[in-house]
Coordinates of C-alpha atoms and ligand atoms in Angstrom, one line a residue:
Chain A
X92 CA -1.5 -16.2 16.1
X93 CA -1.9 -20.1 14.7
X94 CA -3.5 -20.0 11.3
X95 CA -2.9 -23.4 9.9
X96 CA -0.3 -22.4 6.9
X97 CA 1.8 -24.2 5.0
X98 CA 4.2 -26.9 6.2
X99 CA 7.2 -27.3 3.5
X100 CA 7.1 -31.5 2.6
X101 CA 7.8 -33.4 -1.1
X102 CA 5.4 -36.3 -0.3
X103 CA 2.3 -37.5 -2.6
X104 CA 0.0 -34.8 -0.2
X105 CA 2.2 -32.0 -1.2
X106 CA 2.8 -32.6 -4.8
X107 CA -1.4 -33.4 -5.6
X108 CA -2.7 -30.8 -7.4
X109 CA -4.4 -28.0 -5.2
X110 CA -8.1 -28.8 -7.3
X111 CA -7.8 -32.3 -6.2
X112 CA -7.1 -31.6 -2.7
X113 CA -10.3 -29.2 -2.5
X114 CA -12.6 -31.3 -4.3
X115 CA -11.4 -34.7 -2.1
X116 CA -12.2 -32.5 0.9
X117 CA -15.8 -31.6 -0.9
X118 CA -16.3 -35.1 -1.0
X119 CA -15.6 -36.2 2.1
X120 CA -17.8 -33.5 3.3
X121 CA -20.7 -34.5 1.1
X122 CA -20.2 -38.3 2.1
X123 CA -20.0 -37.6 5.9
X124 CA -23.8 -36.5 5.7
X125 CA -24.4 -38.9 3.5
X126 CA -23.6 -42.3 5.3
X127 CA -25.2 -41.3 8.6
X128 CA -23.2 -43.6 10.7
X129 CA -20.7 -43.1 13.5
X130 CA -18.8 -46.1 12.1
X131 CA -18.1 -44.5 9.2
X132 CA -17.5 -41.3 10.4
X133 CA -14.9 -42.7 13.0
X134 CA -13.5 -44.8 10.2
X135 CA -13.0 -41.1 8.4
X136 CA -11.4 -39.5 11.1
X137 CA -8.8 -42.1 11.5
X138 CA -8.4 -42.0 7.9
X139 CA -7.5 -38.1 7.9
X140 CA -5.5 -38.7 11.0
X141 CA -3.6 -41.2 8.6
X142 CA -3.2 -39.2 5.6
X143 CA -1.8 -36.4 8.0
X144 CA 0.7 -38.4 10.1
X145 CA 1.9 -40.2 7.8
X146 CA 1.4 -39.8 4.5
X147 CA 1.7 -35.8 4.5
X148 CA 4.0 -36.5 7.0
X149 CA 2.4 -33.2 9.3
X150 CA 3.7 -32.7 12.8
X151 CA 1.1 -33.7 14.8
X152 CA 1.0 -30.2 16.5
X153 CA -0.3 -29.2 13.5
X154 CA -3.6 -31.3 13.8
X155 CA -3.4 -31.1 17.5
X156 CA -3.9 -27.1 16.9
X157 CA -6.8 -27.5 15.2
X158 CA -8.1 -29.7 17.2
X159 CA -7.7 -27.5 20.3
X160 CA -9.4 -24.5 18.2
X161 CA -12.7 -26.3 17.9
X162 CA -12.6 -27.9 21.6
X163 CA -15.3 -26.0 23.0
X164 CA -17.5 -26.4 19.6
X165 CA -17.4 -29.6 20.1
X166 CA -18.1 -30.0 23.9
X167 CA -20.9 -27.5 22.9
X168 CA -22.4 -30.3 20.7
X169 CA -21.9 -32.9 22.4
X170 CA -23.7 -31.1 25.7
X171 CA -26.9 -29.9 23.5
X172 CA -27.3 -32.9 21.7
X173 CA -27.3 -34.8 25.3
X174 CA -29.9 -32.6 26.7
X175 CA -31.8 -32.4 23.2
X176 CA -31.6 -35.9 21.6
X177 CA -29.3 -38.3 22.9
X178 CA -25.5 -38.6 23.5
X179 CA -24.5 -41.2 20.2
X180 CA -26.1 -38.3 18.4
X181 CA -24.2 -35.2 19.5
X182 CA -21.3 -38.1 19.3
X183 CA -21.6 -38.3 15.5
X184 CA -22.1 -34.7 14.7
X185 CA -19.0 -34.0 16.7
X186 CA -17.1 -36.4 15.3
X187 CA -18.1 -35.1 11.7
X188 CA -17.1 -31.7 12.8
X189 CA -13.9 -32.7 13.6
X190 CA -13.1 -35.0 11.1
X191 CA -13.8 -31.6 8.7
X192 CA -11.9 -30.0 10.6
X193 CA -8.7 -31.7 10.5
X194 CA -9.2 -33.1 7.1
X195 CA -9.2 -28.8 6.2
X196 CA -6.1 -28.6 8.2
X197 CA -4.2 -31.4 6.1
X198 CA -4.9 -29.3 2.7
X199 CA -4.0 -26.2 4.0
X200 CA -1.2 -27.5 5.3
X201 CA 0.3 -29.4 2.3
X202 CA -0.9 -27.0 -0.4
X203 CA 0.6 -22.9 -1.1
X204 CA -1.5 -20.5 -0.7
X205 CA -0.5 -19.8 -4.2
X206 CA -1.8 -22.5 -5.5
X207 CA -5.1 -22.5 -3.0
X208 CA -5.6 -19.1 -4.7
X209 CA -5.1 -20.1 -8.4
X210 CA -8.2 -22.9 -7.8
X211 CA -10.1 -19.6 -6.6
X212 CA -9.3 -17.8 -9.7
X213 CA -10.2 -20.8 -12.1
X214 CA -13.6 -21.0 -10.5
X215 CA -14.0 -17.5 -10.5
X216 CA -13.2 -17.6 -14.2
X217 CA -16.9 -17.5 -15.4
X218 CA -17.7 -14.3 -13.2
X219 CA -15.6 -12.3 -15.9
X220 CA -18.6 -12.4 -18.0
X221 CA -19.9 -9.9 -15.1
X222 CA -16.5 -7.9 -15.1
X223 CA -15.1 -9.5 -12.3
X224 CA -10.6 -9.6 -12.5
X225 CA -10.2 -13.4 -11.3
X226 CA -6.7 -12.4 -10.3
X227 CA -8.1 -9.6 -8.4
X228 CA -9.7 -12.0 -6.1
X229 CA -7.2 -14.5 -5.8
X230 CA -4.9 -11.0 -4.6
X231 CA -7.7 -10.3 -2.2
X232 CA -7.5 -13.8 -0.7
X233 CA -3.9 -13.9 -0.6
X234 CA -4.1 -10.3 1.4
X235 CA -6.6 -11.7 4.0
X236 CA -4.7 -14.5 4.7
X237 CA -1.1 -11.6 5.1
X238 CA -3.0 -9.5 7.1
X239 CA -4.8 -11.6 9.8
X240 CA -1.6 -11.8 11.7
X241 CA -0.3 -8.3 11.2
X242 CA -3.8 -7.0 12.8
X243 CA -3.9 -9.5 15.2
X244 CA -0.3 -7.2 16.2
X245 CA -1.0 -4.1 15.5
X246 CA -4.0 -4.5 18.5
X247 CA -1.8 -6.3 20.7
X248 CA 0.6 -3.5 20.2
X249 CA -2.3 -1.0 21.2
X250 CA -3.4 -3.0 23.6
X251 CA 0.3 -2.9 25.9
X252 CA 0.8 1.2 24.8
X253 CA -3.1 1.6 26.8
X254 CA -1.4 -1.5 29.5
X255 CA 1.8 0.7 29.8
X256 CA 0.1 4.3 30.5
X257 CA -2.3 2.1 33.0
X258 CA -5.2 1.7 30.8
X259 CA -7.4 -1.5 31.9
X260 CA -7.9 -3.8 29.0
X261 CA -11.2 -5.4 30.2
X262 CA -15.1 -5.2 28.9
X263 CA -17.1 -3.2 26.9
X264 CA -15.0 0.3 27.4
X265 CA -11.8 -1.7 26.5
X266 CA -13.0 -2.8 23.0
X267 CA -13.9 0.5 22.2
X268 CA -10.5 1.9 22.7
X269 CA -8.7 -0.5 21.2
X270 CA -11.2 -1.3 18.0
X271 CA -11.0 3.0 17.4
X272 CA -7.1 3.5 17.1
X273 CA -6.9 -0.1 15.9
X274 CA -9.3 1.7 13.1
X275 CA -7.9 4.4 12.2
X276 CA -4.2 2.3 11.9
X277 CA -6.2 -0.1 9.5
X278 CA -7.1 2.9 6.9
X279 CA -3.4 4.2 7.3
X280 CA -2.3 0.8 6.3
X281 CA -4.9 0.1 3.8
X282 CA -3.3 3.3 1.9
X283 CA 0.1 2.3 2.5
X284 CA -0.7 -0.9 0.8
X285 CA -2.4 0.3 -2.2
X286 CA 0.8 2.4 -2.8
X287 CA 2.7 -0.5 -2.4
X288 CA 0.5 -2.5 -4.8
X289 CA 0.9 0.0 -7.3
X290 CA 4.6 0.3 -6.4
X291 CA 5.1 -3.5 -7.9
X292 CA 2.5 -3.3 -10.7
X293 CA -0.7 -4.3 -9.6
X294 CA -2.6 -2.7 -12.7
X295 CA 0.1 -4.0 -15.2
X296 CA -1.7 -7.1 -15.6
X297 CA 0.0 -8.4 -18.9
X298 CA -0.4 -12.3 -18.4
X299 CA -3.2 -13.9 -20.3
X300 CA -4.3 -15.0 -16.9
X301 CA -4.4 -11.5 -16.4
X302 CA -5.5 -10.0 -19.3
X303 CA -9.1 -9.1 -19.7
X304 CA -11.0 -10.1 -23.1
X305 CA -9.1 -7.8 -25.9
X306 CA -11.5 -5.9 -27.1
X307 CA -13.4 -7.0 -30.6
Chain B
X269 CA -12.1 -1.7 -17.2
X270 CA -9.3 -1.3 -20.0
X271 CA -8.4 -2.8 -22.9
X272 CA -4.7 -3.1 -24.1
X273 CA -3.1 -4.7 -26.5
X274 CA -0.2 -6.6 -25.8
X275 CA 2.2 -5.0 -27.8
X276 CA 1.8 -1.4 -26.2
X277 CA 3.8 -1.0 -23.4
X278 CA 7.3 -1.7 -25.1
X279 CA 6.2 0.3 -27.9
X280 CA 6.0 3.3 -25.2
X281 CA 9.3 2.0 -23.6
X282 CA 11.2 2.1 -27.1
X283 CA 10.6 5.4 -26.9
X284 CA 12.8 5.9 -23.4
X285 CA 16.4 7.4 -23.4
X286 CA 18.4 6.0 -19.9
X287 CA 20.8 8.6 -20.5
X288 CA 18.6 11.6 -19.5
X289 CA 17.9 10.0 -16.1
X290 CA 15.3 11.3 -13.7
X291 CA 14.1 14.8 -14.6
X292 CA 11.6 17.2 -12.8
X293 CA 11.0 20.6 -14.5
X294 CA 9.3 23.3 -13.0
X295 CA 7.8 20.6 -10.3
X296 CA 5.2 21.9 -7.4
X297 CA 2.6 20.2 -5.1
X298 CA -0.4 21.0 -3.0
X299 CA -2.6 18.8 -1.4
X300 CA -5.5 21.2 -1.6
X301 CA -4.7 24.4 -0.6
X302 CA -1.5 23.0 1.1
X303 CA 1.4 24.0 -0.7
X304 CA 3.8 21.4 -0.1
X305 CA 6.5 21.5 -2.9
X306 CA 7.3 24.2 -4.8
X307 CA 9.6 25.5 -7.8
X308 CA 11.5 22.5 -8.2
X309 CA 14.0 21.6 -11.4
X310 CA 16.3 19.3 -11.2
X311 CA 17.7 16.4 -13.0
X312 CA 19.0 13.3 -11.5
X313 CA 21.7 11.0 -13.2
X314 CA 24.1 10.2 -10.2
X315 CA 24.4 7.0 -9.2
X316 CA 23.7 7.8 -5.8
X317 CA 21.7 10.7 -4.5
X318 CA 20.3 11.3 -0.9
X319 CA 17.3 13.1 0.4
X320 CA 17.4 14.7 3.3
X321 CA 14.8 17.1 5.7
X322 CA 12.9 18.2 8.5
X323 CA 9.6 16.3 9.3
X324 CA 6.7 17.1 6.8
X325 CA 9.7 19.2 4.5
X326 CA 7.9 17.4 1.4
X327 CA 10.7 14.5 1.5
X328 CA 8.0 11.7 0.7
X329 CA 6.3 13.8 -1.7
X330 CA 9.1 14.0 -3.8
X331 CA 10.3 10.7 -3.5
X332 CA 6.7 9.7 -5.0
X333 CA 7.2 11.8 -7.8
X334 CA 9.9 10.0 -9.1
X335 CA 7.5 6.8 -10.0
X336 CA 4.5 8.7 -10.5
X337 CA 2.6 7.6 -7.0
X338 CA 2.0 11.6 -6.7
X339 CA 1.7 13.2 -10.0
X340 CA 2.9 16.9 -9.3
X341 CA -0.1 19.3 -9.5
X342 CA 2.4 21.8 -11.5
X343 CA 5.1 20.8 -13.9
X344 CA 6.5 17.3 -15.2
X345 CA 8.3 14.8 -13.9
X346 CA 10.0 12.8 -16.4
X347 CA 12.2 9.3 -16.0
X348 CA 14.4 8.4 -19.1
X349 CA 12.3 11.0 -20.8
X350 CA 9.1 9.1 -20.2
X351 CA 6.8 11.4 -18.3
X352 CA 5.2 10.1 -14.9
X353 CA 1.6 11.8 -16.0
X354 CA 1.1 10.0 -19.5
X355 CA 2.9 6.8 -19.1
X356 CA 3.2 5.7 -15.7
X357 CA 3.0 2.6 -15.9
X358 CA 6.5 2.5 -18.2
X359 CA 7.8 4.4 -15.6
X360 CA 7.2 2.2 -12.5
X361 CA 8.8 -0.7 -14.1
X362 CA 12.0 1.8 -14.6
X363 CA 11.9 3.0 -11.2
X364 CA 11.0 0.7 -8.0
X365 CA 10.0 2.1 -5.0
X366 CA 11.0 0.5 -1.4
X367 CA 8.5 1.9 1.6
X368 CA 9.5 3.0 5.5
X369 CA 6.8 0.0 6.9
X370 CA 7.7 -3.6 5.1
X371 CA 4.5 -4.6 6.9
X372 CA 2.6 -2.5 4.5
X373 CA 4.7 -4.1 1.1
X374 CA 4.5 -7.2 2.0
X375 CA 1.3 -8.5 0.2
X376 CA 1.2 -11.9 0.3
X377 CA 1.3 -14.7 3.1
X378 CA 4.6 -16.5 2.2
X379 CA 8.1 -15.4 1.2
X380 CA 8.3 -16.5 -1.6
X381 CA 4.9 -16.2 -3.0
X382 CA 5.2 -12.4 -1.6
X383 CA 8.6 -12.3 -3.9
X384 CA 7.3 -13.5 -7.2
X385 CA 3.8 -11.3 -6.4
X386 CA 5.6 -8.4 -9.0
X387 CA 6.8 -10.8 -11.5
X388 CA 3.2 -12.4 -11.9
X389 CA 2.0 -8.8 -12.6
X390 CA 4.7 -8.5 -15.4
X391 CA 3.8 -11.7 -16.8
X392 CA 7.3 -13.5 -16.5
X393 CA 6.7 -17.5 -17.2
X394 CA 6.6 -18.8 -14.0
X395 CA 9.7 -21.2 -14.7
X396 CA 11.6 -18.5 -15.1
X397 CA 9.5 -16.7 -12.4
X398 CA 11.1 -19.3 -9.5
X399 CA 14.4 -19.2 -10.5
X400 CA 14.6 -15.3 -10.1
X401 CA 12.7 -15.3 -7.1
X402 CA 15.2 -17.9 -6.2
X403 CA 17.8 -16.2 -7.2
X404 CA 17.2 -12.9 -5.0
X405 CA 16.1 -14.8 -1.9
X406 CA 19.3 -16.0 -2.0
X407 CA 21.0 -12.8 -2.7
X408 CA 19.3 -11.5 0.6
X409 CA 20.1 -14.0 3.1
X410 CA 16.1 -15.5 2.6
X411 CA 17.0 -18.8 0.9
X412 CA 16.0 -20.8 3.9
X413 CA 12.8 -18.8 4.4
X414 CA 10.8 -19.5 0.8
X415 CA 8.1 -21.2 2.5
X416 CA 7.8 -19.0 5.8
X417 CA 4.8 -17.2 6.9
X418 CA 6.1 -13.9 6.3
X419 CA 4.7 -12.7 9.6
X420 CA 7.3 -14.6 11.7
X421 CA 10.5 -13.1 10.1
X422 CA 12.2 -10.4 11.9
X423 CA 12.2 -6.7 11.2
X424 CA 15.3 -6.7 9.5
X425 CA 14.4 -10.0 7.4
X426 CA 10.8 -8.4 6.5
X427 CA 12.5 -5.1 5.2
X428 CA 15.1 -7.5 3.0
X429 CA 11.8 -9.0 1.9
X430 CA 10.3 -5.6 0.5
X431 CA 13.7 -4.9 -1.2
X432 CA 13.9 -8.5 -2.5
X433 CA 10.2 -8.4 -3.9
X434 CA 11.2 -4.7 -5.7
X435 CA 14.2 -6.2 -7.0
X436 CA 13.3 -9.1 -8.6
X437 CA 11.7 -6.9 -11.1
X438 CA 15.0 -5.3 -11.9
X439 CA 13.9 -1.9 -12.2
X440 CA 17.3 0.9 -13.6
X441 CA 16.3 2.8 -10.7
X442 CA 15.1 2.0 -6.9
X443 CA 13.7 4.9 -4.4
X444 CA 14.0 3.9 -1.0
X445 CA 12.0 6.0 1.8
X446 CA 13.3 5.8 5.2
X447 CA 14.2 2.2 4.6
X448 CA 15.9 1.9 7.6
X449 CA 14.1 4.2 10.4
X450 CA 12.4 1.2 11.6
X451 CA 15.3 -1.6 12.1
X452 CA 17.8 -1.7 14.8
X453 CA 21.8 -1.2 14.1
X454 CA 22.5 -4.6 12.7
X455 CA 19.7 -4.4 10.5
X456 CA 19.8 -1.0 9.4
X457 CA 23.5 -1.4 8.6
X458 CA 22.5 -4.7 6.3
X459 CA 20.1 -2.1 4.8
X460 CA 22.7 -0.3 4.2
X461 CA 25.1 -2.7 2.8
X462 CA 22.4 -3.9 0.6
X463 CA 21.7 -0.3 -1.4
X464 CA 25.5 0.5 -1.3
X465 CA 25.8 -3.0 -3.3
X466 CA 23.4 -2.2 -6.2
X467 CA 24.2 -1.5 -9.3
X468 CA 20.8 0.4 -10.3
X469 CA 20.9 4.1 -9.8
X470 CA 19.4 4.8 -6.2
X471 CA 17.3 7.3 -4.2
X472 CA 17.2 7.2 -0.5
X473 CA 15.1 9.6 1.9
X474 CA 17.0 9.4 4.9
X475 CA 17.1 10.4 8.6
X476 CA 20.0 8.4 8.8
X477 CA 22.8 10.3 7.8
X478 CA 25.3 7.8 7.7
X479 CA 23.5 6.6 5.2
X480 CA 24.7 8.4 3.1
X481 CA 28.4 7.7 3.1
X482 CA 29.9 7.6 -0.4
X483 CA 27.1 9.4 -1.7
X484 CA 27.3 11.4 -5.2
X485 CA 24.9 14.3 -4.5
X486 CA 22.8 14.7 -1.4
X487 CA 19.3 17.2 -1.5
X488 CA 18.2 19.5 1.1
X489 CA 14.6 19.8 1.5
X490 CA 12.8 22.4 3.4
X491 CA 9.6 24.1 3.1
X492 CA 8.9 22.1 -0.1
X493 CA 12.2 23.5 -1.5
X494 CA 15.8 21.8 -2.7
X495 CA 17.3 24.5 0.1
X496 CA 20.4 23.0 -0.9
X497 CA 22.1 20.4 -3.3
X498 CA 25.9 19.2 -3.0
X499 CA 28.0 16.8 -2.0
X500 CA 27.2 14.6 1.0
X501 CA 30.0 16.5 3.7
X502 CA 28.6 19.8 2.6
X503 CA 25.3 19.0 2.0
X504 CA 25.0 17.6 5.7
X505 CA 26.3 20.2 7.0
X506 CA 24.2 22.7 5.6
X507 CA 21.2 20.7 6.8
X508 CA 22.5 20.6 10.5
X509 CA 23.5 24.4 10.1
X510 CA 19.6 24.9 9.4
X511 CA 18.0 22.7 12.3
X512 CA 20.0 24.3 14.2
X513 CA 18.4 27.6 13.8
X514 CA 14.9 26.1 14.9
Ligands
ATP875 N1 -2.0 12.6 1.1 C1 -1.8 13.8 1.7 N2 -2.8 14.6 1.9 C2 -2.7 15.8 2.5 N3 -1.5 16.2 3.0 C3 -0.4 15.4 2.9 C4 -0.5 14.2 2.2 N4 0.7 13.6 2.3 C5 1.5 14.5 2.9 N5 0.8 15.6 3.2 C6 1.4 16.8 3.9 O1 2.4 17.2 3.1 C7 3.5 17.7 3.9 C8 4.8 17.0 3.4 O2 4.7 15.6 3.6 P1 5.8 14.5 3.3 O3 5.3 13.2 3.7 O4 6.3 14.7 1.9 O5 6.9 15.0 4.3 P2 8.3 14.2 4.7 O6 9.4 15.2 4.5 O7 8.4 12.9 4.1 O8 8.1 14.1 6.3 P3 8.6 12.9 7.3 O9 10.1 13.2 7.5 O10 7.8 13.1 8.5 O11 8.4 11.6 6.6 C9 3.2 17.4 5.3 O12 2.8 18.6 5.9 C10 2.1 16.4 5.2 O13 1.2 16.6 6.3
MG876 MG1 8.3 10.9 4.8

């Protein structure tokens, strides 16, 4: 399982503030479709090669990861844009792709979750008018992000039990029994973890971060 | 969505005598029609005390009653006189509560991020919030681990986790549910080492029974009844006197 997670560092990457990161990587988004040339979009991948290597100082397994998750995407594009337009085309989008791509993997890399999730909560702020928690949603990001991997097991794990009692894991039949226990192990745990939530005070809520509007 | 003000909850807590301990008077539960405790009184003051029982005797059940996770369908359950019903929320910052699964406690995608998740809730500063998390992680051997994805440590590590993110919140009183069914020797034994080292008063639902070693007062459950209550040596061997029977 290879979600691009925090990588521990004390450089000038790691210590920016998370809402810098996120808006840098807005920006860089917004000017890649904005200068439509491959100069400038090669010029930005080196760039966020840069940054990665050796300012954040990243292993470059890190980036090379990512790189290998969008392979396909990008052979994908390059192939339609061939048949389609023409090849410097397809080039340029791909290179924008992965220039997005990586750039993503520096921040996620060089910034806690923690902090990721507090830049979620401040610009869920205004949504309290509608009686949304802010907190509650930076929780429910956090959670995603735990439980990826520990599904990602748990099916693996049902996945062998059906391999070990000679169940074939192949097609249309195998997805079904795997997504159906995998299921009903989901709920179990999705109770398990609500206990736990309210084991360690999830509705205690006392910060001011916390704390909804106190009542005229 | 509720309104509180900030002054309430120690206000409730000021209330609270430690001395009385954990209390449950005239304590039964159904789910539905299912009757699955029934008739129980007891009050609970020892420093350590063991739960022990058959599968589905109501061992779980009653562990939950002690931080108000179940609220008993008959009677009260009461912690430091504080009853689980009315103020529960009082009562689950007295009493912390440590799961079988640490898969299922551990709620956040880093160590130490999972760690400080219960001190956020309580609104500790978060200067001070890091040096306590820092503080435990240590404690449990997970000083080198702070930044880890929590899904690459060990079974043994991810149950020290659970533990480390109750304790941190240094609750009087810890219940512990088959904290150790799911580790191997080594780990269970750290387990171990780990609730005989506290100095909070402790709970454990066990189907380990060496566990219990050194134990003050070990429970009996079965059929949703204390079938016995005494020492661990006696206590034990009541229990085994009883499965033996089936
Ligand atoms: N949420 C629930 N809804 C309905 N029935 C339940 C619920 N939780 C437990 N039970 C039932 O209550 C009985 C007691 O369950 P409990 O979990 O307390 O037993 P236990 O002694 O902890 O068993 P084990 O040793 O297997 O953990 C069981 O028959 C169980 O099926
Ligand atoms: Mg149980």
């Amino acid at each position: 399982m290879t979600l691009a997670l925090y990588v521990p560092g004390a450089g000038v990457v790691h210590r920016l503030p998370a809402a810098v990161k996120l808006l840098a990587l807005v920006v860089l988004a917004v000017a890649l479709f904005a200068l439509p040339s491959v100069a400038a979009a090669g010029a930005a991948l080196a760039g966020v090669v840069a940054v990665g290597l050796l300012v954040a100082r990243l292993p470059v397994a890190v980036l090379a990861r990512q790189a290998r998750a969008v392979v396909w995407w990008l052979g994908a594009l390059l192939a339609v844009h061939a048949l389609t337009t023409d090849l410097r085309t397809g080039a340029h989008v791909a290179l924008r792709l992965l220039t997005l791509v990586l750039a993503a993997a520096v921040v996620t890399a060089t910034t806690r979750v923690s902090e990721m999730v507090r830049v979620v909560e401040a610009l869920c702020t205004p949504l309290r008018l509608v009686g949304v928690r802010p907190a509650r949603v930076g929780l429910a990001v956090a959670m995603a992000l735990r439980f990826i991997p520990v599904l990602v097991e748990r099916a693996d794990r049902i996945r062998a039990a059906q391999a070990a009692r000679g169940g074939s894991a192949r097609g249309v039949r195998a997805l079904r029994t795997t997504v159906a226990p995998l299921l009903v192990q989901v709920l179990q745990m999705a109770h398990d973890v609500s206990e736990a939530l309210d084991a360690r005070g999830a509705d205690d809520d006392p910060s001011p971060r916390h704390r909804p509007q106190e009542a005229p | 969505m509720r309104f509180r003000r900030p002054g309430a909850a120690p206000a409730a807590d000021d209330a609270a005598d430690p001395a009385r301990g954990i209390e449950l008077r005239g304590v039964g539960h159904r789910y539905g029609e299912r009757v699955v405790l029934d008739g129980i009184d007891l009050t609970l003051t020892e420093a350590r005390v063991g739960v022990v029982g058959a599968n589905g005797s109501g061992k779980s059940t009653l562990a939950r009653l002690l931080n108000g996770l179940v609220v008993p369908t008959e009677g009260r359950v009461l912690v430091d006189g504080l009853d689980t019903r009315t103020q529960v929320r009082a009562v689950r910052r007295r009493v912390g509560f440590v799961f079988q699964d640490p898969d299922a406690q551990i709620v956040h995608p880093t160590v130490a991020e999972d760690v400080a998740y219960g001190l956020e809730n309580q609104g500790v500063p978060p200067g001070e919030r890091a040096a306590r998390v820092a503080e435990v992680l240590a404690r449990y051997g997970l000083a080198g681990h702070a930044d880890h994805p929590a899904h690459l440590l060990s079974g043994g590590q991810k149950q020290l986790l659970a533990i480390a993110g109750v304790l941190v919140m240094r609750p009087a009183r810890v219940v512990f549910d088959e904290p150790t069914t799911l580790l191997d020797l080594i780990n269970a034994r750290r387990v171990a080492d780990v609730i005989a080292g506290l100095e909070q008063q402790v709970v454990v639902v066990t189907h380990q029974l060496d566990l219990l070693d050194g134990f003050d007062r070990v429970l009996v459950v079965d059929g949703g009844r204390v079938v016995e209550d005494a020492a661990p040596g006696p206590a034990v061997a009541a229990y085994r006197a009883l499965m033996a029977l089936r």
